[in-house]
mmCIF file with all atom_site columns, C-alpha atoms in Angstrom:
data_model
loop_
_atom_site.group_PDB
_atom_site.id
_atom_site.type_symbol
_atom_site.label_atom_id
_atom_site.label_alt_id
_atom_site.label_comp_id
_atom_site.label_asym_id
_atom_site.label_entity_id
_atom_site.label_seq_id
_atom_site.pdbx_PDB_ins_code
_atom_site.Cartn_x
_atom_site.Cartn_y
_atom_site.Cartn_z
_atom_site.occupancy
_atom_site.B_iso_or_equiv
_atom_site.pdbx_formal_charge
_atom_site.auth_seq_id
_atom_site.auth_comp_id
_atom_site.auth_asym_id
_atom_site.auth_atom_id
_atom_site.pdbx_PDB_model_num
ATOM 1   C CA . MET G 1 1   ? -23.508 24.339 38.327 1.00 0.00 ? 1   MET G CA 1
ATOM 2   C CA . GLY G 1 2   ? -21.362 23.731 35.253 1.00 0.00 ? 2   GLY G CA 1
ATOM 3   C CA . MET G 1 3   ? -21.540 20.625 33.103 1.00 0.00 ? 3   MET G CA 1
ATOM 4   C CA . SER G 1 4   ? -21.134 17.692 35.484 1.00 0.00 ? 4   SER G CA 1
ATOM 5   C CA . GLU G 1 5   ? -23.899 15.126 36.031 1.00 0.00 ? 5   GLU G CA 1
ATOM 6   C CA . GLN G 1 6   ? -25.621 15.593 39.381 1.00 0.00 ? 6   GLN G CA 1
ATOM 7   C CA . SER G 1 7   ? -28.768 14.643 41.212 1.00 0.00 ? 7   SER G CA 1
ATOM 8   C CA . VAL G 1 8   ? -31.754 16.942 40.925 1.00 0.00 ? 8   VAL G CA 1
ATOM 9   C CA . ARG G 1 9   ? -31.834 19.459 43.731 1.00 0.00 ? 9   ARG G CA 1
ATOM 10  C CA . ARG G 1 10  ? -35.415 20.203 44.693 1.00 0.00 ? 10  ARG G CA 1
ATOM 11  C CA . VAL G 1 11  ? -35.978 23.933 45.026 1.00 0.00 ? 11  VAL G CA 1
ATOM 12  C CA . SER G 1 12  ? -38.825 25.805 46.641 1.00 0.00 ? 12  SER G CA 1
ATOM 13  C CA . ALA G 1 13  ? -41.825 26.471 44.435 1.00 0.00 ? 13  ALA G CA 1
ATOM 14  C CA . VAL G 1 14  ? -41.164 29.433 42.156 1.00 0.00 ? 14  VAL G CA 1
ATOM 15  C CA . ARG G 1 15  ? -43.913 31.825 41.111 1.00 0.00 ? 15  ARG G CA 1
ATOM 16  C CA . ILE G 1 16  ? -43.546 31.963 37.349 1.00 0.00 ? 16  ILE G CA 1
ATOM 17  C CA . ALA G 1 17  ? -45.298 34.157 34.779 1.00 0.00 ? 17  ALA G CA 1
ATOM 18  C CA . VAL G 1 18  ? -45.118 32.611 31.313 1.00 0.00 ? 18  VAL G CA 1
ATOM 19  C CA . ILE G 1 19  ? -45.814 35.211 28.652 1.00 0.00 ? 19  ILE G CA 1
ATOM 20  C CA . GLY G 1 20  ? -46.922 33.516 25.481 1.00 0.00 ? 20  GLY G CA 1
ATOM 21  C CA . ALA G 1 21  ? -49.453 30.736 24.846 1.00 0.00 ? 21  ALA G CA 1
ATOM 22  C CA . GLY G 1 22  ? -48.092 29.334 21.595 1.00 0.00 ? 22  GLY G CA 1
ATOM 23  C CA . ASN G 1 23  ? -46.289 26.014 21.247 1.00 0.00 ? 23  ASN G CA 1
ATOM 24  C CA . MET G 1 24  ? -43.332 27.145 23.365 1.00 0.00 ? 24  MET G CA 1
ATOM 25  C CA . GLY G 1 25  ? -45.390 28.900 26.024 1.00 0.00 ? 25  GLY G CA 1
ATOM 26  C CA . ARG G 1 26  ? -47.771 25.975 26.350 1.00 0.00 ? 26  ARG G CA 1
ATOM 27  C CA . ALA G 1 27  ? -44.951 23.416 26.586 1.00 0.00 ? 27  ALA G CA 1
ATOM 28  C CA . LEU G 1 28  ? -43.057 25.455 29.168 1.00 0.00 ? 28  LEU G CA 1
ATOM 29  C CA . THR G 1 29  ? -46.206 26.034 31.197 1.00 0.00 ? 29  THR G CA 1
ATOM 30  C CA . ARG G 1 30  ? -46.848 22.294 31.278 1.00 0.00 ? 30  ARG G CA 1
ATOM 31  C CA . ALA G 1 31  ? -43.254 21.391 32.183 1.00 0.00 ? 31  ALA G CA 1
ATOM 32  C CA . LEU G 1 32  ? -42.958 24.004 34.938 1.00 0.00 ? 32  LEU G CA 1
ATOM 33  C CA . ASN G 1 33  ? -46.345 23.124 36.358 1.00 0.00 ? 33  ASN G CA 1
ATOM 34  C CA . VAL G 1 34  ? -45.506 19.410 36.409 1.00 0.00 ? 34  VAL G CA 1
ATOM 35  C CA . ALA G 1 35  ? -42.283 20.311 38.239 1.00 0.00 ? 35  ALA G CA 1
ATOM 36  C CA . GLY G 1 36  ? -44.436 21.758 41.011 1.00 0.00 ? 36  GLY G CA 1
ATOM 37  C CA . HIS G 1 37  ? -44.145 25.480 40.448 1.00 0.00 ? 37  HIS G CA 1
ATOM 38  C CA . THR G 1 38  ? -46.882 28.109 40.534 1.00 0.00 ? 38  THR G CA 1
ATOM 39  C CA . VAL G 1 39  ? -47.480 29.163 36.944 1.00 0.00 ? 39  VAL G CA 1
ATOM 40  C CA . THR G 1 40  ? -49.559 31.974 35.474 1.00 0.00 ? 40  THR G CA 1
ATOM 41  C CA . VAL G 1 41  ? -49.840 32.169 31.696 1.00 0.00 ? 41  VAL G CA 1
ATOM 42  C CA . THR G 1 42  ? -50.741 35.244 29.657 1.00 0.00 ? 42  THR G CA 1
ATOM 43  C CA . ALA G 1 43  ? -50.786 36.084 25.977 1.00 0.00 ? 43  ALA G CA 1
ATOM 44  C CA . ARG G 1 44  ? -51.715 38.868 23.595 1.00 0.00 ? 44  ARG G CA 1
ATOM 45  C CA . ASN G 1 45  ? -54.788 36.801 22.748 1.00 0.00 ? 45  ASN G CA 1
ATOM 46  C CA . SER G 1 46  ? -56.478 36.281 26.107 1.00 0.00 ? 46  SER G CA 1
ATOM 47  C CA . GLU G 1 47  ? -58.606 33.440 24.731 1.00 0.00 ? 47  GLU G CA 1
ATOM 48  C CA . HIS G 1 48  ? -55.466 31.478 23.846 1.00 0.00 ? 48  HIS G CA 1
ATOM 49  C CA . ALA G 1 49  ? -54.081 32.029 27.346 1.00 0.00 ? 49  ALA G CA 1
ATOM 50  C CA . GLN G 1 50  ? -57.358 30.969 28.934 1.00 0.00 ? 50  GLN G CA 1
ATOM 51  C CA . LYS G 1 51  ? -57.458 27.803 26.814 1.00 0.00 ? 51  LYS G CA 1
ATOM 52  C CA . VAL G 1 52  ? -53.946 26.819 27.951 1.00 0.00 ? 52  VAL G CA 1
ATOM 53  C CA . ALA G 1 53  ? -54.731 27.704 31.567 1.00 0.00 ? 53  ALA G CA 1
ATOM 54  C CA . ASP G 1 54  ? -57.897 25.605 31.548 1.00 0.00 ? 54  ASP G CA 1
ATOM 55  C CA . GLU G 1 55  ? -56.182 22.646 29.879 1.00 0.00 ? 55  GLU G CA 1
ATOM 56  C CA . LEU G 1 56  ? -53.162 22.613 32.184 1.00 0.00 ? 56  LEU G CA 1
ATOM 57  C CA . LYS G 1 57  ? -54.977 23.720 35.363 1.00 0.00 ? 57  LYS G CA 1
ATOM 58  C CA . VAL G 1 58  ? -52.886 26.857 35.913 1.00 0.00 ? 58  VAL G CA 1
ATOM 59  C CA . ALA G 1 59  ? -53.790 30.484 36.454 1.00 0.00 ? 59  ALA G CA 1
ATOM 60  C CA . THR G 1 60  ? -54.115 33.208 33.887 1.00 0.00 ? 60  THR G CA 1
ATOM 61  C CA . ALA G 1 61  ? -54.128 36.999 34.272 1.00 0.00 ? 61  ALA G CA 1
ATOM 62  C CA . GLY G 1 62  ? -55.751 39.973 32.641 1.00 0.00 ? 62  GLY G CA 1
ATOM 63  C CA . SER G 1 63  ? -52.442 41.408 31.452 1.00 0.00 ? 63  SER G CA 1
ATOM 64  C CA . ASN G 1 64  ? -48.725 40.743 31.320 1.00 0.00 ? 64  ASN G CA 1
ATOM 65  C CA . ARG G 1 65  ? -48.183 43.354 34.014 1.00 0.00 ? 65  ARG G CA 1
ATOM 66  C CA . GLU G 1 66  ? -50.662 41.661 36.325 1.00 0.00 ? 66  GLU G CA 1
ATOM 67  C CA . ALA G 1 67  ? -48.977 38.294 35.836 1.00 0.00 ? 67  ALA G CA 1
ATOM 68  C CA . ALA G 1 68  ? -45.466 39.671 36.329 1.00 0.00 ? 68  ALA G CA 1
ATOM 69  C CA . ARG G 1 69  ? -46.171 41.922 39.307 1.00 0.00 ? 69  ARG G CA 1
ATOM 70  C CA . ASP G 1 70  ? -45.844 39.196 41.976 1.00 0.00 ? 70  ASP G CA 1
ATOM 71  C CA . ALA G 1 71  ? -43.729 36.716 40.005 1.00 0.00 ? 71  ALA G CA 1
ATOM 72  C CA . ASP G 1 72  ? -40.275 35.482 40.988 1.00 0.00 ? 72  ASP G CA 1
ATOM 73  C CA . MET G 1 73  ? -39.594 34.732 37.337 1.00 0.00 ? 73  MET G CA 1
ATOM 74  C CA . VAL G 1 74  ? -40.953 36.028 34.039 1.00 0.00 ? 74  VAL G CA 1
ATOM 75  C CA . VAL G 1 75  ? -40.496 33.726 31.043 1.00 0.00 ? 75  VAL G CA 1
ATOM 76  C CA . LEU G 1 76  ? -40.667 35.280 27.578 1.00 0.00 ? 76  LEU G CA 1
ATOM 77  C CA . ALA G 1 77  ? -42.055 32.674 25.168 1.00 0.00 ? 77  ALA G CA 1
ATOM 78  C CA . VAL G 1 78  ? -43.076 35.047 22.400 1.00 0.00 ? 78  VAL G CA 1
ATOM 79  C CA . PRO G 1 79  ? -41.951 36.007 18.886 1.00 0.00 ? 79  PRO G CA 1
ATOM 80  C CA . SER G 1 80  ? -38.743 38.015 18.996 1.00 0.00 ? 80  SER G CA 1
ATOM 81  C CA . ASN G 1 81  ? -40.314 41.050 17.332 1.00 0.00 ? 81  ASN G CA 1
ATOM 82  C CA . THR G 1 82  ? -42.668 41.496 20.316 1.00 0.00 ? 82  THR G CA 1
ATOM 83  C CA . VAL G 1 83  ? -40.019 41.365 23.045 1.00 0.00 ? 83  VAL G CA 1
ATOM 84  C CA . ALA G 1 84  ? -39.161 45.086 23.066 1.00 0.00 ? 84  ALA G CA 1
ATOM 85  C CA . ALA G 1 85  ? -42.754 46.222 23.596 1.00 0.00 ? 85  ALA G CA 1
ATOM 86  C CA . ILE G 1 86  ? -43.358 43.586 26.281 1.00 0.00 ? 86  ILE G CA 1
ATOM 87  C CA . VAL G 1 87  ? -40.193 44.447 28.232 1.00 0.00 ? 87  VAL G CA 1
ATOM 88  C CA . GLU G 1 88  ? -40.892 48.175 28.063 1.00 0.00 ? 88  GLU G CA 1
ATOM 89  C CA . ASP G 1 89  ? -44.402 47.538 29.377 1.00 0.00 ? 89  ASP G CA 1
ATOM 90  C CA . LEU G 1 90  ? -43.115 45.355 32.230 1.00 0.00 ? 90  LEU G CA 1
ATOM 91  C CA . ASP G 1 91  ? -40.081 47.412 33.222 1.00 0.00 ? 91  ASP G CA 1
ATOM 92  C CA . GLU G 1 92  ? -41.689 49.118 36.218 1.00 0.00 ? 92  GLU G CA 1
ATOM 93  C CA . VAL G 1 93  ? -43.131 45.901 37.694 1.00 0.00 ? 93  VAL G CA 1
ATOM 94  C CA . LEU G 1 94  ? -40.227 43.482 37.203 1.00 0.00 ? 94  LEU G CA 1
ATOM 95  C CA . GLY G 1 95  ? -38.447 44.427 40.408 1.00 0.00 ? 95  GLY G CA 1
ATOM 96  C CA . ASP G 1 96  ? -36.014 41.645 41.322 1.00 0.00 ? 96  ASP G CA 1
ATOM 97  C CA . ALA G 1 97  ? -37.737 39.025 39.169 1.00 0.00 ? 97  ALA G CA 1
ATOM 98  C CA . ILE G 1 98  ? -35.605 36.835 36.940 1.00 0.00 ? 98  ILE G CA 1
ATOM 99  C CA . VAL G 1 99  ? -36.365 37.334 33.239 1.00 0.00 ? 99  VAL G CA 1
ATOM 100 C CA . VAL G 1 100 ? -35.822 34.159 31.226 1.00 0.00 ? 100 VAL G CA 1
ATOM 101 C CA . ASP G 1 101 ? -35.428 34.834 27.528 1.00 0.00 ? 101 ASP G CA 1
ATOM 102 C CA . THR G 1 102 ? -36.379 31.793 25.430 1.00 0.00 ? 102 THR G CA 1
ATOM 103 C CA . THR G 1 103 ? -36.593 33.682 22.155 1.00 0.00 ? 103 THR G CA 1
ATOM 104 C CA . ASN G 1 104 ? -34.680 33.355 18.902 1.00 0.00 ? 104 ASN G CA 1
ATOM 105 C CA . PRO G 1 105 ? -34.417 35.834 16.018 1.00 0.00 ? 105 PRO G CA 1
ATOM 106 C CA . SER G 1 106 ? -37.387 35.646 13.657 1.00 0.00 ? 106 SER G CA 1
ATOM 107 C CA . GLY G 1 107 ? -38.766 37.690 10.821 1.00 0.00 ? 107 GLY G CA 1
ATOM 108 C CA . LEU G 1 108 ? -35.273 38.162 9.353  1.00 0.00 ? 108 LEU G CA 1
ATOM 109 C CA . ASP G 1 109 ? -33.612 36.559 6.381  1.00 0.00 ? 109 ASP G CA 1
ATOM 110 C CA . ARG G 1 110 ? -30.941 33.919 6.877  1.00 0.00 ? 110 ARG G CA 1
ATOM 111 C CA . ALA G 1 111 ? -27.990 36.240 6.282  1.00 0.00 ? 111 ALA G CA 1
ATOM 112 C CA . GLU G 1 112 ? -29.234 38.829 8.782  1.00 0.00 ? 112 GLU G CA 1
ATOM 113 C CA . ILE G 1 113 ? -29.531 36.194 11.503 1.00 0.00 ? 113 ILE G CA 1
ATOM 114 C CA . LEU G 1 114 ? -26.097 34.723 10.802 1.00 0.00 ? 114 LEU G CA 1
ATOM 115 C CA . ARG G 1 115 ? -24.372 38.115 10.613 1.00 0.00 ? 115 ARG G CA 1
ATOM 116 C CA . GLY G 1 116 ? -25.981 39.608 13.704 1.00 0.00 ? 116 GLY G CA 1
ATOM 117 C CA . SER G 1 117 ? -23.587 40.655 16.441 1.00 0.00 ? 117 SER G CA 1
ATOM 118 C CA . ALA G 1 118 ? -25.722 40.881 19.586 1.00 0.00 ? 118 ALA G CA 1
ATOM 119 C CA . SER G 1 119 ? -28.278 38.606 21.198 1.00 0.00 ? 119 SER G CA 1
ATOM 120 C CA . LEU G 1 120 ? -31.905 39.292 21.982 1.00 0.00 ? 120 LEU G CA 1
ATOM 121 C CA . ALA G 1 121 ? -31.100 38.718 25.654 1.00 0.00 ? 121 ALA G CA 1
ATOM 122 C CA . GLU G 1 122 ? -28.555 41.553 25.596 1.00 0.00 ? 122 GLU G CA 1
ATOM 123 C CA . ALA G 1 123 ? -31.156 43.789 23.969 1.00 0.00 ? 123 ALA G CA 1
ATOM 124 C CA . ILE G 1 124 ? -33.439 43.208 26.953 1.00 0.00 ? 124 ILE G CA 1
ATOM 125 C CA . LEU G 1 125 ? -30.739 44.667 29.217 1.00 0.00 ? 125 LEU G CA 1
ATOM 126 C CA . LEU G 1 126 ? -30.569 47.753 27.039 1.00 0.00 ? 126 LEU G CA 1
ATOM 127 C CA . LEU G 1 127 ? -34.327 48.208 27.385 1.00 0.00 ? 127 LEU G CA 1
ATOM 128 C CA . ALA G 1 128 ? -34.443 47.432 31.111 1.00 0.00 ? 128 ALA G CA 1
ATOM 129 C CA . PRO G 1 129 ? -30.994 48.031 32.684 1.00 0.00 ? 129 PRO G CA 1
ATOM 130 C CA . GLY G 1 130 ? -30.373 46.068 35.859 1.00 0.00 ? 130 GLY G CA 1
ATOM 131 C CA . THR G 1 131 ? -32.786 43.283 34.965 1.00 0.00 ? 131 THR G CA 1
ATOM 132 C CA . ARG G 1 132 ? -31.607 39.789 35.918 1.00 0.00 ? 132 ARG G CA 1
ATOM 133 C CA . VAL G 1 133 ? -31.731 38.203 32.475 1.00 0.00 ? 133 VAL G CA 1
ATOM 134 C CA . VAL G 1 134 ? -30.989 34.531 31.824 1.00 0.00 ? 134 VAL G CA 1
ATOM 135 C CA . LYS G 1 135 ? -30.993 33.024 28.352 1.00 0.00 ? 135 LYS G CA 1
ATOM 136 C CA . ALA G 1 136 ? -32.435 29.505 28.510 1.00 0.00 ? 136 ALA G CA 1
ATOM 137 C CA . PHE G 1 137 ? -34.699 26.990 26.760 1.00 0.00 ? 137 PHE G CA 1
ATOM 138 C CA . ASN G 1 138 ? -34.098 28.615 23.364 1.00 0.00 ? 138 ASN G CA 1
ATOM 139 C CA . THR G 1 139 ? -32.028 25.663 22.097 1.00 0.00 ? 139 THR G CA 1
ATOM 140 C CA . VAL G 1 140 ? -34.868 23.211 22.854 1.00 0.00 ? 140 VAL G CA 1
ATOM 141 C CA . PHE G 1 141 ? -37.804 22.601 20.544 1.00 0.00 ? 141 PHE G CA 1
ATOM 142 C CA . ALA G 1 142 ? -41.224 22.865 22.190 1.00 0.00 ? 142 ALA G CA 1
ATOM 143 C CA . GLY G 1 143 ? -41.823 19.177 21.482 1.00 0.00 ? 143 GLY G CA 1
ATOM 144 C CA . ARG G 1 144 ? -38.795 18.246 23.596 1.00 0.00 ? 144 ARG G CA 1
ATOM 145 C CA . LEU G 1 145 ? -39.513 20.375 26.665 1.00 0.00 ? 145 LEU G CA 1
ATOM 146 C CA . ASN G 1 146 ? -41.701 17.653 28.153 1.00 0.00 ? 146 ASN G CA 1
ATOM 147 C CA . ASP G 1 147 ? -39.670 14.798 26.679 1.00 0.00 ? 147 ASP G CA 1
ATOM 148 C CA . PRO G 1 148 ? -35.994 15.742 27.157 1.00 0.00 ? 148 PRO G CA 1
ATOM 149 C CA . VAL G 1 149 ? -34.501 12.231 27.206 1.00 0.00 ? 149 VAL G CA 1
ATOM 150 C CA . ILE G 1 150 ? -33.453 10.449 23.985 1.00 0.00 ? 150 ILE G CA 1
ATOM 151 C CA . ASP G 1 151 ? -32.355 6.799  24.132 1.00 0.00 ? 151 ASP G CA 1
ATOM 152 C CA . GLY G 1 152 ? -31.897 7.153  27.879 1.00 0.00 ? 152 GLY G CA 1
ATOM 153 C CA . VAL G 1 153 ? -29.682 10.235 27.559 1.00 0.00 ? 153 VAL G CA 1
ATOM 154 C CA . PRO G 1 154 ? -30.913 13.610 28.875 1.00 0.00 ? 154 PRO G CA 1
ATOM 155 C CA . LEU G 1 155 ? -30.548 16.505 26.457 1.00 0.00 ? 155 LEU G CA 1
ATOM 156 C CA . ASP G 1 156 ? -28.385 19.417 27.530 1.00 0.00 ? 156 ASP G CA 1
ATOM 157 C CA . GLY G 1 157 ? -30.170 22.546 28.723 1.00 0.00 ? 157 GLY G CA 1
ATOM 158 C CA . PHE G 1 158 ? -27.857 25.437 27.922 1.00 0.00 ? 158 PHE G CA 1
ATOM 159 C CA . TYR G 1 159 ? -28.201 28.710 29.805 1.00 0.00 ? 159 TYR G CA 1
ATOM 160 C CA . ALA G 1 160 ? -26.300 31.995 30.062 1.00 0.00 ? 160 ALA G CA 1
ATOM 161 C CA . GLY G 1 161 ? -26.393 35.081 32.261 1.00 0.00 ? 161 GLY G CA 1
ATOM 162 C CA . ASP G 1 162 ? -24.477 37.519 34.425 1.00 0.00 ? 162 ASP G CA 1
ATOM 163 C CA . ASP G 1 163 ? -26.272 36.957 37.752 1.00 0.00 ? 163 ASP G CA 1
ATOM 164 C CA . PRO G 1 164 ? -25.058 33.752 39.485 1.00 0.00 ? 164 PRO G CA 1
ATOM 165 C CA . ALA G 1 165 ? -28.084 33.437 41.764 1.00 0.00 ? 165 ALA G CA 1
ATOM 166 C CA . ALA G 1 166 ? -30.539 33.862 38.893 1.00 0.00 ? 166 ALA G CA 1
ATOM 167 C CA . LYS G 1 167 ? -28.647 31.305 36.824 1.00 0.00 ? 167 LYS G CA 1
ATOM 168 C CA . GLN G 1 168 ? -28.750 28.805 39.682 1.00 0.00 ? 168 GLN G CA 1
ATOM 169 C CA . VAL G 1 169 ? -32.541 29.039 39.868 1.00 0.00 ? 169 VAL G CA 1
ATOM 170 C CA . VAL G 1 170 ? -32.785 28.405 36.121 1.00 0.00 ? 170 VAL G CA 1
ATOM 171 C CA . ALA G 1 171 ? -30.271 25.540 36.312 1.00 0.00 ? 171 ALA G CA 1
ATOM 172 C CA . ASP G 1 172 ? -32.324 23.883 39.046 1.00 0.00 ? 172 ASP G CA 1
ATOM 173 C CA . LEU G 1 173 ? -35.473 24.212 36.931 1.00 0.00 ? 173 LEU G CA 1
ATOM 174 C CA . LEU G 1 174 ? -33.732 22.625 33.948 1.00 0.00 ? 174 LEU G CA 1
ATOM 175 C CA . ALA G 1 175 ? -32.596 19.714 36.106 1.00 0.00 ? 175 ALA G CA 1
ATOM 176 C CA . GLU G 1 176 ? -36.090 19.249 37.534 1.00 0.00 ? 176 GLU G CA 1
ATOM 177 C CA . MET G 1 177 ? -37.471 19.116 33.992 1.00 0.00 ? 177 MET G CA 1
ATOM 178 C CA . GLY G 1 178 ? -35.042 16.332 33.061 1.00 0.00 ? 178 GLY G CA 1
ATOM 179 C CA . PHE G 1 179 ? -32.282 18.212 31.264 1.00 0.00 ? 179 PHE G CA 1
ATOM 180 C CA . ARG G 1 180 ? -28.598 18.266 32.079 1.00 0.00 ? 180 ARG G CA 1
ATOM 181 C CA . PRO G 1 181 ? -27.955 21.953 32.850 1.00 0.00 ? 181 PRO G CA 1
ATOM 182 C CA . VAL G 1 182 ? -24.935 23.422 31.069 1.00 0.00 ? 182 VAL G CA 1
ATOM 183 C CA . ASP G 1 183 ? -23.746 26.894 32.079 1.00 0.00 ? 183 ASP G CA 1
ATOM 184 C CA . THR G 1 184 ? -22.236 28.557 28.996 1.00 0.00 ? 184 THR G CA 1
ATOM 185 C CA . GLY G 1 185 ? -21.034 31.596 30.916 1.00 0.00 ? 185 GLY G CA 1
ATOM 186 C CA . GLU G 1 186 ? -21.897 35.275 30.787 1.00 0.00 ? 186 GLU G CA 1
ATOM 187 C CA . LEU G 1 187 ? -24.888 36.703 28.915 1.00 0.00 ? 187 LEU G CA 1
ATOM 188 C CA . LEU G 1 188 ? -22.544 37.511 26.037 1.00 0.00 ? 188 LEU G CA 1
ATOM 189 C CA . THR G 1 189 ? -22.648 33.816 25.125 1.00 0.00 ? 189 THR G CA 1
ATOM 190 C CA . ALA G 1 190 ? -26.404 34.031 24.506 1.00 0.00 ? 190 ALA G CA 1
ATOM 191 C CA . ARG G 1 191 ? -25.577 34.961 20.917 1.00 0.00 ? 191 ARG G CA 1
ATOM 192 C CA . VAL G 1 192 ? -23.966 31.546 20.477 1.00 0.00 ? 192 VAL G CA 1
ATOM 193 C CA . LEU G 1 193 ? -27.044 29.841 21.923 1.00 0.00 ? 193 LEU G CA 1
ATOM 194 C CA . GLU G 1 194 ? -29.256 31.687 19.447 1.00 0.00 ? 194 GLU G CA 1
ATOM 195 C CA . LEU G 1 195 ? -27.055 30.486 16.582 1.00 0.00 ? 195 LEU G CA 1
ATOM 196 C CA . MET G 1 196 ? -27.227 26.917 17.913 1.00 0.00 ? 196 MET G CA 1
ATOM 197 C CA . ALA G 1 197 ? -31.006 27.184 17.845 1.00 0.00 ? 197 ALA G CA 1
ATOM 198 C CA . PHE G 1 198 ? -30.925 28.635 14.325 1.00 0.00 ? 198 PHE G CA 1
ATOM 199 C CA . LEU G 1 199 ? -28.779 25.746 13.110 1.00 0.00 ? 199 LEU G CA 1
ATOM 200 C CA . ASN G 1 200 ? -31.172 23.152 14.534 1.00 0.00 ? 200 ASN G CA 1
ATOM 201 C CA . ILE G 1 201 ? -34.168 24.954 13.013 1.00 0.00 ? 201 ILE G CA 1
ATOM 202 C CA . ASP G 1 202 ? -32.409 25.340 9.674  1.00 0.00 ? 202 ASP G CA 1
ATOM 203 C CA . LEU G 1 203 ? -31.471 21.654 9.516  1.00 0.00 ? 203 LEU G CA 1
ATOM 204 C CA . ASN G 1 204 ? -35.022 20.546 10.294 1.00 0.00 ? 204 ASN G CA 1
ATOM 205 C CA . LEU G 1 205 ? -36.378 22.816 7.577  1.00 0.00 ? 205 LEU G CA 1
ATOM 206 C CA . ARG G 1 206 ? -33.768 21.834 5.008  1.00 0.00 ? 206 ARG G CA 1
ATOM 207 C CA . TYR G 1 207 ? -33.938 18.083 5.484  1.00 0.00 ? 207 TYR G CA 1
ATOM 208 C CA . ASP G 1 208 ? -37.579 17.800 6.535  1.00 0.00 ? 208 ASP G CA 1
ATOM 209 C CA . TRP G 1 209 ? -36.696 16.379 9.932  1.00 0.00 ? 209 TRP G CA 1
ATOM 210 C CA . PRO G 1 210 ? -39.554 15.857 12.449 1.00 0.00 ? 210 PRO G CA 1
ATOM 211 C CA . TRP G 1 211 ? -38.572 18.686 14.857 1.00 0.00 ? 211 TRP G CA 1
ATOM 212 C CA . GLN G 1 212 ? -37.418 16.292 17.570 1.00 0.00 ? 212 GLN G CA 1
ATOM 213 C CA . SER G 1 213 ? -33.637 16.850 17.415 1.00 0.00 ? 213 SER G CA 1
ATOM 214 C CA . GLY G 1 214 ? -31.795 18.316 20.399 1.00 0.00 ? 214 GLY G CA 1
ATOM 215 C CA . TRP G 1 215 ? -28.316 19.263 21.547 1.00 0.00 ? 215 TRP G CA 1
ATOM 216 C CA . LYS G 1 216 ? -26.117 16.976 23.633 1.00 0.00 ? 216 LYS G CA 1
ATOM 217 C CA . LEU G 1 217 ? -22.390 17.205 24.368 1.00 0.00 ? 217 LEU G CA 1
ATOM 218 C CA . LEU G 1 218 ? -20.925 13.700 24.461 1.00 0.00 ? 218 LEU G CA 1
ATOM 219 C CA . GLY G 1 219 ? -17.670 12.529 25.949 1.00 0.00 ? 219 GLY G CA 1
ATOM 220 C CA . PRO G 1 220 ? -15.936 13.446 29.240 1.00 0.00 ? 220 PRO G CA 1
ATOM 221 C CA . THR G 1 221 ? -17.314 16.770 30.446 1.00 0.00 ? 221 THR G CA 1
ATOM 222 C CA . GLY G 1 222 ? -16.881 16.488 34.207 1.00 0.00 ? 222 GLY G CA 1
#
């Protein structure tokens, strides 16, 4: 899809399992549901998942495996330190499902994050070789997922991956949600996207911004 402006291409409804019912999981569940997709939400705390499901009128499941078993896409909206256990648990049921990694490094000090050499998305491939992993949504704050336009300009939705077909599905979802999809290339570039997210988080913390800032490339890009 690249970086050029284009009309939204309506895709068939995607069966999506959102794992995580925190701010990010809830916002993604709302945005994907509004876009017309079939969403099931799960979380470690089943009461949290049920609350989100009831509020947004989507399904929930008894476990991550149950939610992922028949899904076309599994979205990880969880703390980074839980990803390994979740992926290992899901490995046998993922099949050909697209795994969208929205996570960013957490629980580490600033220097560790800045000096890291590999992305969380690449780590998923090490845990579950052959999985169709796409890094996406991690550069967007939860508060912007349902409000991606600032002063009439759509924020950029950056995504990365090695499977062209999987990336196209994610790009179409981003466009449906109101973002301008920007393909940053192979999954190797996910590390850059995680650093972009860290910078935005760090700036909001340092200057007490209201957590509404987002990334947009300006100027000729087409």
